[in-house]
DNA sequence: AGCATATGTCAGTGTTGTTGACATTCCAAG
DNA sequence: CTTGGAATGTCAACAACACTGACATATGCT
């Protein structure tokens, strides 16, 4: 982009983008960008008694209403004890509703209450606003590349979870 | 990518990449990818008495040898107490050297020892390996887009710090 | 001399993660 | 029907990493 290297899709080109220096810049870009990525929701959350973990839980419950605790556990990649602490406060505060499964009564299906949806909206509005600006500034081709690289960076399992959510399965 | 939308660089196109659904997918991609991004170094660090904070410190000291504590503080965006805890253990363990400044004797300039460079190498090798695979799988155009979007996502200050490091100033 | 800067340190606190142990509930196989 | 295992919840202890607030020391600048 910024340099004069033509971007033909042929393999066997100079591969300058794979030098250690380029890779290190990619690493630092991830580091700094992730800080920006979480900054806005963090600011909102710090005013309440909630943290980033609550945001994640609320996000994925909103994304897949009725999901089970175990499913959420796999997506978030934390221990059940850690998730349970978060879910308990969210349920106590009336943001999340936990319904016993009809088929398998051991399972709990999680839903956002109206209040929960309000918080999710507030948080994701802030995060989407930043993402929208970044996407707009970079343009559609850059966005496609952004997503390709991120997808390739995920662990196998996470890529599956991501694809499942993306395709609404 | 997956859809049939052509990626002309003209503005005034459909802007499908800015829909809330697309933005949400971008958000989730960041979340899952960051997990992969930190997974390999985390595994190495968990065997030692170190954590992600030590990795960050070692990374940026390696990147800008002789940097001051204050400068590192700004890059990492933590409190001096938090950074100090990390630096103290690294210095005690002989991975980092702290030299009193020659011009301004209040400042401490930080350097990696040979042992420190060895750890940095080990950690960044792992992280670069993943980044290299992701870059290779996605291709040079995607990598350019990846970096453009990340850069646009950073906070002002962080973008400055990133650029400064990138350009070796 | 006095104020600001750079750094270090002590004490307390909060969020988020971990492990380990144990109870409850329920499905399913024998 | 009993038993084993799966899904969930809960308690306790602990560690990493961040925070605030207060204070100390050395140095630099005016």
PDB file of N, CA, C and O (backbone and C1' of nucleotides) in Angstrom, chain B residues 68-70 80-81 84 88 106 108, chain C residues 4-12:
ATOM      1  N   UNK B  68      13.759   4.920  28.572  1.00  0.00           N
ATOM      2  CA  UNK B  68      13.594   5.263  29.981  1.00  0.00           C
ATOM      3  C   UNK B  68      12.329   4.619  30.547  1.00  0.00           C
ATOM      4  O   UNK B  68      11.455   4.188  29.796  1.00  0.00           O
ATOM      5  N   UNK B  69      12.263   4.607  31.860  1.00  0.00           N
ATOM      6  CA  UNK B  69      11.095   4.058  32.532  1.00  0.00           C
ATOM      7  C   UNK B  69       9.841   4.821  32.121  1.00  0.00           C
ATOM      8  O   UNK B  69       8.805   4.231  31.818  1.00  0.00           O
ATOM      9  N   UNK B  70       9.954   6.116  32.100  1.00  0.00           N
ATOM     10  CA  UNK B  70       8.809   6.957  31.755  1.00  0.00           C
ATOM     11  C   UNK B  70       8.297   6.686  30.346  1.00  0.00           C
ATOM     12  O   UNK B  70       7.097   6.615  30.118  1.00  0.00           O
ATOM     13  N   UNK B  80       3.043   3.413  37.102  1.00  0.00           N
ATOM     14  CA  UNK B  80       4.448   3.131  37.396  1.00  0.00           C
ATOM     15  C   UNK B  80       4.582   2.030  38.435  1.00  0.00           C
ATOM     16  O   UNK B  80       5.523   1.249  38.400  1.00  0.00           O
ATOM     17  N   UNK B  81       3.598   1.940  39.340  1.00  0.00           N
ATOM     18  CA  UNK B  81       3.642   0.879  40.342  1.00  0.00           C
ATOM     19  C   UNK B  81       3.515  -0.492  39.698  1.00  0.00           C
ATOM     20  O   UNK B  81       4.190  -1.439  40.092  1.00  0.00           O
ATOM     21  N   UNK B  84       6.657  -1.139  37.753  1.00  0.00           N
ATOM     22  CA  UNK B  84       7.799  -1.319  38.642  1.00  0.00           C
ATOM     23  C   UNK B  84       7.865  -2.736  39.199  1.00  0.00           C
ATOM     24  O   UNK B  84       8.942  -3.305  39.357  1.00  0.00           O
ATOM     25  N   UNK B  88      11.154  -4.851  38.513  1.00  0.00           N
ATOM     26  CA  UNK B  88      11.947  -5.277  39.668  1.00  0.00           C
ATOM     27  C   UNK B  88      12.304  -6.760  39.564  1.00  0.00           C
ATOM     28  O   UNK B  88      13.462  -7.134  39.739  1.00  0.00           O
ATOM     29  N   UNK B 106      18.461  11.469  36.807  1.00  0.00           N
ATOM     30  CA  UNK B 106      17.224  10.963  37.398  1.00  0.00           C
ATOM     31  C   UNK B 106      16.683   9.790  36.596  1.00  0.00           C
ATOM     32  O   UNK B 106      16.026   8.905  37.121  1.00  0.00           O
ATOM     33  N   UNK B 108      16.416   6.372  34.382  1.00  0.00           N
ATOM     34  CA  UNK B 108      17.017   5.043  34.302  1.00  0.00           C
ATOM     35  C   UNK B 108      16.835   4.538  32.879  1.00  0.00           C
ATOM     36  O   UNK B 108      15.717   4.572  32.355  1.00  0.00           O
TER      37      UNK B 108
ATOM     38  P    DA C   4       5.609  23.292  41.341  1.00  0.00           P
ATOM     39  O5'  DA C   4       6.421  22.432  40.281  1.00  0.00           O
ATOM     40  C5'  DA C   4       7.092  23.095  39.208  1.00  0.00           C
ATOM     41  C4'  DA C   4       7.882  22.085  38.409  1.00  0.00           C
ATOM     42  C3'  DA C   4       7.100  20.812  38.085  1.00  0.00           C
ATOM     43  O3'  DA C   4       7.373  20.460  36.730  1.00  0.00           O
ATOM     44  C1'  DA C   4       9.087  20.261  39.257  1.00  0.00           C
ATOM     45  P    DT C   5       6.702  19.188  36.083  1.00  0.00           P
ATOM     46  O5'  DT C   5       7.901  18.139  36.114  1.00  0.00           O
ATOM     47  C5'  DT C   5       9.144  18.495  35.548  1.00  0.00           C
ATOM     48  C4'  DT C   5      10.088  17.321  35.631  1.00  0.00           C
ATOM     49  C3'  DT C   5       9.448  15.979  35.265  1.00  0.00           C
ATOM     50  O3'  DT C   5      10.331  15.328  34.370  1.00  0.00           O
ATOM     51  C1'  DT C   5      10.508  15.824  37.363  1.00  0.00           C
ATOM     52  P    DA C   6       9.922  13.992  33.627  1.00  0.00           P
ATOM     53  O5'  DA C   6      10.688  12.909  34.496  1.00  0.00           O
ATOM     54  C5'  DA C   6      12.106  12.917  34.532  1.00  0.00           C
ATOM     55  C4'  DA C   6      12.582  11.696  35.296  1.00  0.00           C
ATOM     56  C3'  DA C   6      11.762  10.432  35.034  1.00  0.00           C
ATOM     57  O3'  DA C   6      12.670   9.366  34.769  1.00  0.00           O
ATOM     58  C1'  DA C   6      11.848  10.875  37.362  1.00  0.00           C
ATOM     59  P    DT C   7      12.127   7.932  34.452  1.00  0.00           P
ATOM     60  O5'  DT C   7      12.145   7.254  35.887  1.00  0.00           O
ATOM     61  C5'  DT C   7      13.390   7.150  36.555  1.00  0.00           C
ATOM     62  C4'  DT C   7      13.178   6.754  37.990  1.00  0.00           C
ATOM     63  C3'  DT C   7      12.471   5.427  38.197  1.00  0.00           C
ATOM     64  O3'  DT C   7      13.449   4.447  38.460  1.00  0.00           O
ATOM     65  C1'  DT C   7      11.902   7.072  39.830  1.00  0.00           C
ATOM     66  P    DG C   8      13.035   2.939  38.715  1.00  0.00           P
ATOM     67  O5'  DG C   8      12.680   2.914  40.273  1.00  0.00           O
ATOM     68  C5'  DG C   8      13.676   3.304  41.212  1.00  0.00           C
ATOM     69  C4'  DG C   8      13.085   3.257  42.603  1.00  0.00           C
ATOM     70  C3'  DG C   8      12.342   1.961  42.931  1.00  0.00           C
ATOM     71  O3'  DG C   8      12.875   1.422  44.119  1.00  0.00           O
ATOM     72  C1'  DG C   8      11.046   3.849  43.516  1.00  0.00           C
ATOM     73  P    DT C   9      12.524  -0.050  44.554  1.00  0.00           P
ATOM     74  O5'  DT C   9      11.512   0.210  45.761  1.00  0.00           O
ATOM     75  C5'  DT C   9      11.765   1.277  46.666  1.00  0.00           C
ATOM     76  C4'  DT C   9      10.576   1.453  47.592  1.00  0.00           C
ATOM     77  C3'  DT C   9       9.788   0.171  47.880  1.00  0.00           C
ATOM     78  O3'  DT C   9       9.688   0.025  49.271  1.00  0.00           O
ATOM     79  C1'  DT C   9       8.340   1.940  47.319  1.00  0.00           C
ATOM     80  P    DC C  10       9.315  -1.398  49.890  1.00  0.00           P
ATOM     81  O5'  DC C  10       7.986  -1.036  50.717  1.00  0.00           O
ATOM     82  C5'  DC C  10       7.973   0.140  51.532  1.00  0.00           C
ATOM     83  C4'  DC C  10       6.549   0.438  51.965  1.00  0.00           C
ATOM     84  C3'  DC C  10       5.705  -0.818  52.175  1.00  0.00           C
ATOM     85  O3'  DC C  10       5.018  -0.734  53.409  1.00  0.00           O
ATOM     86  C1'  DC C  10       4.634   0.670  50.681  1.00  0.00           C
ATOM     87  P    DA C  11       4.298  -2.063  54.007  1.00  0.00           P
ATOM     88  O5'  DA C  11       2.787  -1.596  54.050  1.00  0.00           O
ATOM     89  C5'  DA C  11       2.435  -0.219  54.057  1.00  0.00           C
ATOM     90  C4'  DA C  11       0.989  -0.067  53.626  1.00  0.00           C
ATOM     91  C3'  DA C  11       0.167  -1.360  53.709  1.00  0.00           C
ATOM     92  O3'  DA C  11      -1.083  -1.071  54.314  1.00  0.00           O
ATOM     93  C1'  DA C  11      -0.040  -0.424  51.574  1.00  0.00           C
ATOM     94  P    DG C  12      -2.077  -2.296  54.710  1.00  0.00           P
ATOM     95  O5'  DG C  12      -3.302  -2.061  53.721  1.00  0.00           O
ATOM     96  C5'  DG C  12      -3.873  -0.760  53.627  1.00  0.00           C
ATOM     97  C4'  DG C  12      -4.761  -0.677  52.401  1.00  0.00           C
ATOM     98  C3'  DG C  12      -5.705  -1.876  52.231  1.00  0.00           C
ATOM     99  O3'  DG C  12      -7.037  -1.392  52.096  1.00  0.00           O
ATOM    100  C1'  DG C  12      -4.577  -1.405  50.213  1.00  0.00           C
TER     101       DG C  12
END
